[in-house]
Amino acid sequence: MPTTARTVLFHDLGGPDVLTIEDAAVPEPGPGEVALRVEALGLNRAEALFRAGTYYYQPTLPASRLGYEASAVVEAVGEGVTGLAVGEKVMTGPGIEMSAQGVYAERLVLPESAVVRRPDSVDAVTGAAAWMTYSTAYGALLETAALKPGDHVLVTGASSGVGTAAVQVARRIGAVPIATTRTEAKRKQLLDVGAAEVIVTGDAEEDAVAAEIKRITGGRGVEVIFDGIGGPGFGALTSSLAPGGSVVLYGWLDGRPAEIPFNWPFTIHTYANMALTDTRDGRRRATAFVNAGLADGGFRPVVAEVFDGLDTIREAHRLMESNRHTGKIVVRL
C-alpha cells in the first residue's frame, strides 16, 4: 500500500481557493482501522462552512483535511476489524472529524466505525451521493419526527442533496412530500424525484407560502416540516403545521434568529446526524434502511454534476456555493 496519497488540505480559512492538493502520509491501519482507496467524493454544504470557519466546530490549522463522504474500496484492515474485508465496497460518513479524518484524498485510513458497506450493485458515484443525504433524511423524518404513511411533510430548500433524499424517503413510506424551491427551473426536477407538490417561493413572503401549504392540505396543514434554513421565516412556516405537528430543524443556512409563533401545541426538534450514526445501533438501522433503498432502486440520488479528478475540487466547491444545482455534486477519482 502506498505510504503517501494526494490529499486536499487547507492552511487558512476562506473560499474555494484556499484548498490545496498535497502529498500526505497514509499510515498502516491500526487496531480497529481500515485502509481505503477512494473512488468518488460526495460534496456537502457542511464542508464549505468548515472551510470558511463558519461550521459548528472549527478546523485545526494549518493542514486541515476536509470531507465527510466518499465511495471507496477496502485495501487493508487492522487488528480486530471483523465487519469489513479487503476488496469490499464501502461508503464513509459516520463519526468523522474533518480536520484529522477528512476524506478528500486518493487513499486514507479511518476507524471501522466511520465506514459502512455499499451494496455491490451501487456504483461509486451513486454511493458517494447517498450516505449523508439518506441517513440524515431517515434519522430526522422517521426516528425523530415519527413521520407516518399518509402524513404530509414540507421539505424546504428541497433541491439540495438532503432535500431530494427527504422527498424520496417520504415517498418510500407512503407519506406525501411537499417541496419548496426558490426558482421555477427546479420544479420539474423535484416532481420527477417524487414531490407531490412543488411551491416556488421566489421572493414571496413566508406567510403566503404557509397559506399555499394550507390550501394544498385542505386547510389542515402538514404533520412534519423538514427545514434546513431557519431564520426569520421559520415562524411563519411553522404556522402551516397541523395541530400537534413537528418541525425538524437540521440546518441554519439563513443564520439569523428564528421566531417561534404561538400556534401551539407543536414540537420543535433540532437534528444532527451524528446523534444517530455515532452509535452502533443507529448506524445499523440507518445503514439497513439506506442500503435497502439503494439496492432495490427505490432511492435514486440526484447528482447535479460529476467532476473528474481531485484537481477539480476548487471548481466543484465553486459550483456548490453558487446554488445553481439540484442534488449532489460528486468528484470522481
CSV table of C-alpha atoms in Angstrom, one decimal:
chain,number,residue,atom,x,y,z
A,1,MET,CA,0.0,0.0,0.0
A,2,PRO,CA,1.4,3.5,-0.9
A,3,THR,CA,2.8,5.5,2.1
A,4,THR,CA,1.5,8.8,0.8
A,5,ALA,CA,-1.5,10.0,-1.2
A,6,ARG,CA,-2.7,13.1,-2.9
A,7,THR,CA,-4.9,14.8,-0.3
A,8,VAL,CA,-6.9,18.1,-0.2
A,9,LEU,CA,-5.7,20.3,2.6
A,10,PHE,CA,-6.2,23.9,3.6
A,11,HIS,CA,-4.0,26.1,5.8
A,12,ASP,CA,-6.2,29.2,6.1
A,13,LEU,CA,-9.9,29.9,6.3
A,14,GLY,CA,-11.6,31.2,3.2
A,15,GLY,CA,-13.2,30.4,-0.1
A,16,PRO,CA,-12.5,27.5,-2.6
A,17,ASP,CA,-9.1,29.0,-3.5
A,18,VAL,CA,-7.7,28.1,-0.1
A,19,LEU,CA,-7.9,24.4,-1.0
A,20,THR,CA,-4.6,22.8,-1.9
A,21,ILE,CA,-3.6,19.3,-3.1
A,22,GLU,CA,-0.5,17.9,-1.3
A,23,ASP,CA,1.0,14.5,-0.6
A,24,ALA,CA,0.0,13.4,2.9
A,25,ALA,CA,1.2,10.3,4.8
A,26,VAL,CA,-1.0,7.2,4.8
A,27,PRO,CA,-0.2,5.0,7.7
A,28,GLU,CA,-0.8,1.3,8.0
A,29,PRO,CA,-4.2,0.7,9.6
A,30,GLY,CA,-4.0,0.2,13.3
A,31,PRO,CA,-6.4,-1.8,15.6
A,32,GLY,CA,-10.0,-1.1,14.6
A,33,GLU,CA,-9.0,0.8,11.4
A,34,VAL,CA,-9.4,0.2,7.7
A,35,ALA,CA,-7.3,1.5,4.8
A,36,LEU,CA,-9.4,2.7,1.8
A,37,ARG,CA,-8.8,3.5,-1.8
A,38,VAL,CA,-11.2,6.4,-2.6
A,39,GLU,CA,-13.3,6.1,-5.8
A,40,ALA,CA,-15.5,9.2,-5.6
A,41,LEU,CA,-16.3,12.1,-3.2
A,42,GLY,CA,-19.7,13.5,-2.4
A,43,LEU,CA,-19.7,17.2,-1.5
A,44,ASN,CA,-21.8,18.6,1.4
A,45,ARG,CA,-22.6,22.1,2.4
A,46,ALA,CA,-21.0,21.4,5.7
A,47,GLU,CA,-17.6,21.2,4.0
A,48,ALA,CA,-17.9,24.7,2.6
A,49,LEU,CA,-18.9,26.1,6.0
A,50,PHE,CA,-16.0,24.2,7.6
A,51,ARG,CA,-13.5,25.5,5.1
A,52,ALA,CA,-14.8,29.1,5.8
A,53,GLY,CA,-14.7,28.7,9.6
A,54,THR,CA,-18.5,29.1,10.0
A,55,TYR,CA,-19.3,25.4,10.8
A,56,TYR,CA,-20.4,24.4,14.3
A,57,TYR,CA,-16.8,23.3,15.0
A,58,GLN,CA,-13.6,24.8,13.8
A,59,PRO,CA,-10.8,23.3,11.7
A,60,THR,CA,-7.4,22.7,13.2
A,61,LEU,CA,-5.0,24.8,11.1
A,62,PRO,CA,-2.6,24.6,9.4
A,63,ALA,CA,-3.0,21.5,7.2
A,64,SER,CA,-6.7,20.7,8.0
A,65,ARG,CA,-8.3,17.9,5.9
A,66,LEU,CA,-11.8,18.2,4.6
A,67,GLY,CA,-14.8,16.0,3.7
A,68,TYR,CA,-17.3,13.5,5.2
A,69,GLU,CA,-18.4,11.4,2.3
A,70,ALA,CA,-16.8,9.0,-0.1
A,71,SER,CA,-17.2,5.8,-2.0
A,72,ALA,CA,-14.2,3.6,-1.6
A,73,VAL,CA,-12.7,0.0,-1.6
A,74,VAL,CA,-11.1,-1.6,1.4
A,75,GLU,CA,-7.4,-2.1,0.8
A,76,ALA,CA,-6.3,-3.4,4.2
A,77,VAL,CA,-7.8,-3.9,7.7
A,78,GLY,CA,-6.2,-3.5,11.1
A,79,GLU,CA,-6.3,-5.9,14.1
A,80,GLY,CA,-9.7,-6.6,15.5
A,81,VAL,CA,-11.7,-5.5,12.4
A,82,THR,CA,-14.3,-8.2,11.7
A,83,GLY,CA,-17.1,-6.4,10.0
A,84,LEU,CA,-15.2,-5.5,6.8
A,85,ALA,CA,-12.9,-7.3,4.5
A,86,VAL,CA,-10.3,-6.4,1.8
A,87,GLY,CA,-12.0,-5.7,-1.5
A,88,GLU,CA,-15.4,-4.7,-0.1
A,89,LYS,CA,-17.1,-1.7,-1.5
A,90,VAL,CA,-17.9,0.9,1.2
A,91,MET,CA,-19.2,4.4,1.9
A,92,THR,CA,-17.8,6.8,4.6
A,93,GLY,CA,-19.6,9.3,6.8
A,94,PRO,CA,-20.4,8.3,10.4
A,95,GLY,CA,-18.4,9.9,13.2
A,96,ILE,CA,-15.8,11.7,11.1
A,97,GLU,CA,-13.9,14.7,12.5
A,98,MET,CA,-12.9,16.5,9.3
A,99,SER,CA,-9.6,18.2,10.4
A,100,ALA,CA,-8.0,14.8,11.1
A,101,GLN,CA,-10.1,12.4,9.1
A,102,GLY,CA,-11.4,14.3,6.1
A,103,VAL,CA,-11.9,12.0,3.1
A,104,TYR,CA,-10.9,14.3,0.3
A,105,ALA,CA,-7.9,12.1,-0.7
A,106,GLU,CA,-7.0,9.3,-3.0
A,107,ARG,CA,-6.2,7.0,-0.1
A,108,LEU,CA,-6.8,7.2,3.7
A,109,VAL,CA,-7.2,5.3,6.9
A,110,LEU,CA,-10.4,5.6,9.0
A,111,PRO,CA,-11.9,3.8,12.1
A,112,GLU,CA,-14.1,0.9,11.1
A,113,SER,CA,-17.0,2.8,12.7
A,114,ALA,CA,-16.7,5.6,10.1
A,115,VAL,CA,-17.3,3.1,7.2
A,116,VAL,CA,-20.4,1.3,6.1
A,117,ARG,CA,-20.9,-1.3,3.4
A,118,ARG,CA,-22.1,-0.3,-0.1
A,119,PRO,CA,-24.4,-2.7,-2.0
A,120,ASP,CA,-22.5,-4.4,-4.8
A,121,SER,CA,-25.0,-3.1,-7.3
A,122,VAL,CA,-24.3,0.5,-6.4
A,123,ASP,CA,-21.6,2.3,-8.4
A,124,ALA,CA,-19.1,4.7,-6.9
A,125,VAL,CA,-20.8,7.9,-8.0
A,126,THR,CA,-24.2,6.9,-6.6
A,127,GLY,CA,-22.6,5.7,-3.4
A,128,ALA,CA,-20.7,9.0,-2.9
A,129,ALA,CA,-24.0,10.8,-3.2
A,130,ALA,CA,-26.0,8.6,-0.8
A,131,TRP,CA,-24.9,8.1,2.7
A,132,MET,CA,-25.1,11.6,4.3
A,133,THR,CA,-28.3,12.6,2.5
A,134,TYR,CA,-30.4,9.5,3.0
A,135,SER,CA,-29.2,8.8,6.6
A,136,THR,CA,-30.0,12.4,7.5
A,137,ALA,CA,-33.4,12.2,6.0
A,138,TYR,CA,-34.0,8.8,7.7
A,139,GLY,CA,-32.9,9.9,11.1
A,140,ALA,CA,-34.7,13.2,11.0
A,141,LEU,CA,-38.0,12.1,9.5
A,142,LEU,CA,-38.5,8.6,10.7
A,143,GLU,CA,-36.6,8.3,14.0
A,144,THR,CA,-37.0,11.9,15.2
A,145,ALA,CA,-40.3,13.2,13.8
A,146,ALA,CA,-42.0,9.8,13.5
A,147,LEU,CA,-43.3,10.5,10.0
A,148,LYS,CA,-46.1,8.1,9.2
A,149,PRO,CA,-47.8,6.9,6.0
A,150,GLY,CA,-50.4,9.4,4.8
A,151,ASP,CA,-48.7,12.3,6.7
A,152,HIS,CA,-47.9,15.5,4.7
A,153,VAL,CA,-44.3,16.7,5.1
A,154,LEU,CA,-43.0,20.1,4.0
A,155,VAL,CA,-39.4,19.9,2.7
A,156,THR,CA,-37.8,23.3,2.5
A,157,GLY,CA,-34.9,24.0,0.2
A,158,ALA,CA,-35.8,20.7,-1.4
A,159,SER,CA,-33.3,20.9,-4.3
A,160,SER,CA,-30.4,20.2,-2.0
A,161,GLY,CA,-29.0,16.7,-1.7
A,162,VAL,CA,-30.7,16.2,1.7
A,163,GLY,CA,-33.9,17.7,0.3
A,164,THR,CA,-34.2,15.4,-2.7
A,165,ALA,CA,-33.4,12.4,-0.4
A,166,ALA,CA,-36.1,13.5,2.1
A,167,VAL,CA,-38.6,13.6,-0.7
A,168,GLN,CA,-37.7,10.0,-1.7
A,169,VAL,CA,-37.7,8.8,1.9
A,170,ALA,CA,-41.2,10.3,2.5
A,171,ARG,CA,-42.5,8.6,-0.7
A,172,ARG,CA,-41.0,5.3,0.3
A,173,ILE,CA,-43.0,5.1,3.5
A,174,GLY,CA,-46.2,6.4,1.9
A,175,ALA,CA,-46.1,10.0,3.2
A,176,VAL,CA,-46.9,13.0,1.0
A,177,PRO,CA,-43.9,15.3,0.4
A,178,ILE,CA,-44.5,19.0,-0.4
A,179,ALA,CA,-41.3,20.7,-1.7
A,180,THR,CA,-40.3,24.3,-1.7
A,181,THR,CA,-37.6,25.8,-4.0
A,182,ARG,CA,-36.7,29.4,-4.9
A,183,THR,CA,-36.8,29.0,-8.7
A,184,GLU,CA,-39.2,27.7,-11.3
A,185,ALA,CA,-36.3,26.0,-13.1
A,186,LYS,CA,-36.2,23.3,-10.4
A,187,ARG,CA,-39.9,22.5,-10.2
A,188,LYS,CA,-39.8,19.7,-12.8
A,189,GLN,CA,-36.7,18.1,-11.3
A,190,LEU,CA,-38.5,17.9,-7.9
A,191,LEU,CA,-41.6,16.5,-9.3
A,192,ASP,CA,-39.6,13.9,-11.1
A,193,VAL,CA,-37.9,12.9,-7.8
A,194,GLY,CA,-41.3,12.3,-6.2
A,195,ALA,CA,-42.6,15.6,-4.8
A,196,ALA,CA,-46.4,15.6,-4.7
A,197,GLU,CA,-46.5,19.4,-4.9
A,198,VAL,CA,-43.8,22.0,-5.5
A,199,ILE,CA,-44.1,25.6,-4.2
A,200,VAL,CA,-41.8,28.0,-6.0
A,201,THR,CA,-41.2,30.6,-3.3
A,202,GLY,CA,-39.2,33.2,-5.3
A,203,ASP,CA,-39.4,36.4,-3.2
A,204,ALA,CA,-42.8,35.5,-1.7
A,205,GLU,CA,-43.3,36.2,2.0
A,206,GLU,CA,-43.4,33.1,4.2
A,207,ASP,CA,-47.0,33.9,5.2
A,208,ALA,CA,-48.0,33.4,1.5
A,209,VAL,CA,-46.1,30.1,1.4
A,210,ALA,CA,-47.8,29.0,4.6
A,211,ALA,CA,-51.2,29.9,3.1
A,212,GLU,CA,-50.4,27.8,0.0
A,213,ILE,CA,-49.5,24.8,2.2
A,214,LYS,CA,-52.8,25.1,4.0
A,215,ARG,CA,-54.6,25.2,0.6
A,216,ILE,CA,-52.8,22.1,-0.6
A,217,THR,CA,-53.6,20.2,2.5
A,218,GLY,CA,-57.3,21.2,2.6
A,219,GLY,CA,-56.8,23.6,5.5
A,220,ARG,CA,-55.3,21.0,7.9
A,221,GLY,CA,-51.6,21.8,7.4
A,222,VAL,CA,-48.6,19.4,7.4
A,223,GLU,CA,-47.7,17.0,10.1
A,224,VAL,CA,-44.0,17.5,9.7
A,225,ILE,CA,-41.7,20.3,8.5
A,226,PHE,CA,-38.2,19.4,7.5
A,227,ASP,CA,-36.2,22.6,7.4
A,228,GLY,CA,-32.5,23.4,6.9
A,229,ILE,CA,-32.9,27.1,6.6
A,230,GLY,CA,-34.2,28.6,9.8
A,231,GLY,CA,-34.1,32.4,10.1
A,232,PRO,CA,-36.9,34.9,10.5
A,233,GLY,CA,-39.1,33.0,8.1
A,234,PHE,CA,-39.2,30.0,10.3
A,235,GLY,CA,-42.1,31.2,12.4
A,236,ALA,CA,-44.4,31.9,9.5
A,237,LEU,CA,-43.7,28.4,8.1
A,238,THR,CA,-44.5,26.7,11.3
A,239,SER,CA,-47.9,28.3,11.2
A,240,SER,CA,-48.6,25.8,8.4
A,241,LEU,CA,-48.3,22.8,10.8
A,242,ALA,CA,-51.3,20.6,11.6
A,243,PRO,CA,-52.3,20.6,15.3
A,244,GLY,CA,-49.7,18.6,17.3
A,245,GLY,CA,-47.3,18.6,14.3
A,246,SER,CA,-43.5,18.6,14.4
A,247,VAL,CA,-40.6,20.6,13.0
A,248,VAL,CA,-37.2,19.1,12.4
A,249,LEU,CA,-34.5,21.9,12.1
A,250,TYR,CA,-31.4,20.3,10.6
A,251,GLY,CA,-29.5,23.3,9.3
A,252,TRP,CA,-29.2,27.1,9.7
A,253,LEU,CA,-28.5,28.4,6.2
A,254,ASP,CA,-30.2,31.8,7.0
A,255,GLY,CA,-28.1,32.4,10.1
A,256,ARG,CA,-30.4,34.9,11.6
A,257,PRO,CA,-32.5,34.2,14.7
A,258,ALA,CA,-35.7,32.2,14.2
A,259,GLU,CA,-39.0,33.3,15.6
A,260,ILE,CA,-41.5,30.8,17.2
A,261,PRO,CA,-45.2,31.5,16.7
A,262,PHE,CA,-48.0,30.8,19.2
A,263,ASN,CA,-49.9,28.2,17.2
A,264,TRP,CA,-49.3,25.6,20.0
A,265,PRO,CA,-49.2,22.7,20.5
A,266,PHE,CA,-46.4,21.6,18.2
A,267,THR,CA,-42.9,20.2,18.7
A,268,ILE,CA,-39.6,21.6,17.6
A,269,HIS,CA,-36.7,19.1,17.2
A,270,THR,CA,-33.1,20.0,16.3
A,271,TYR,CA,-31.4,17.2,14.4
A,272,ALA,CA,-27.7,16.4,14.0
A,273,ASN,CA,-26.9,13.2,12.1
A,274,MET,CA,-24.1,12.1,14.5
A,275,ALA,CA,-26.7,11.7,17.3
A,276,LEU,CA,-27.9,8.7,15.3
A,277,THR,CA,-24.9,7.5,13.3
A,278,ASP,CA,-22.3,7.8,16.1
A,279,THR,CA,-24.0,4.8,17.9
A,280,ARG,CA,-23.7,1.2,16.8
A,281,ASP,CA,-27.4,0.6,16.8
A,282,GLY,CA,-28.1,3.9,15.0
A,283,ARG,CA,-25.6,3.0,12.2
A,284,ARG,CA,-27.1,-0.4,11.9
A,285,ARG,CA,-30.6,0.9,11.5
A,286,ALA,CA,-29.6,3.8,9.1
A,287,THR,CA,-27.4,1.5,7.0
A,288,ALA,CA,-30.1,-1.1,6.7
A,289,PHE,CA,-32.7,1.5,5.6
A,290,VAL,CA,-30.4,3.3,3.2
A,291,ASN,CA,-28.9,0.2,1.6
A,292,ALA,CA,-32.3,-1.4,1.1
A,293,GLY,CA,-33.4,1.6,-0.9
A,294,LEU,CA,-30.2,1.8,-2.9
A,295,ALA,CA,-30.2,-2.0,-3.7
A,296,ASP,CA,-33.8,-2.1,-4.9
A,297,GLY,CA,-33.6,1.2,-6.8
A,298,GLY,CA,-36.1,3.0,-4.7
A,299,PHE,CA,-33.5,5.6,-3.7
A,300,ARG,CA,-32.0,7.4,-6.7
A,301,PRO,CA,-29.6,10.0,-5.5
A,302,VAL,CA,-29.9,13.2,-7.6
A,303,VAL,CA,-26.4,14.0,-8.9
A,304,ALA,CA,-26.1,17.5,-10.3
A,305,GLU,CA,-22.7,17.2,-11.8
A,306,VAL,CA,-19.7,14.9,-11.8
A,307,PHE,CA,-16.2,16.4,-11.8
A,308,ASP,CA,-13.2,14.2,-12.8
A,309,GLY,CA,-10.1,14.2,-10.7
A,310,LEU,CA,-9.0,15.6,-7.4
A,311,ASP,CA,-7.7,18.7,-9.2
A,312,THR,CA,-11.3,19.8,-9.9
A,313,ILE,CA,-12.1,20.2,-6.2
A,314,ARG,CA,-12.0,24.0,-6.2
A,315,GLU,CA,-14.3,24.2,-9.2
A,316,ALA,CA,-16.7,21.7,-7.6
A,317,HIS,CA,-16.8,23.9,-4.4
A,318,ARG,CA,-17.5,27.0,-6.5
A,319,LEU,CA,-20.5,25.3,-8.1
A,320,MET,CA,-21.7,24.2,-4.6
A,321,GLU,CA,-21.6,27.8,-3.4
A,322,SER,CA,-23.4,29.1,-6.5
A,323,ASN,CA,-26.6,27.3,-5.5
A,324,ARG,CA,-27.4,26.7,-9.2
A,325,HIS,CA,-27.5,22.9,-8.9
A,326,THR,CA,-30.1,20.4,-7.8
A,327,GLY,CA,-28.9,17.4,-5.7
A,328,LYS,CA,-25.3,16.4,-5.0
A,329,ILE,CA,-22.0,17.3,-6.6
A,330,VAL,CA,-19.6,14.4,-6.9
A,331,VAL,CA,-15.9,14.3,-7.7
A,332,ARG,CA,-14.8,11.1,-9.3
A,333,LEU,CA,-11.2,10.0,-8.7
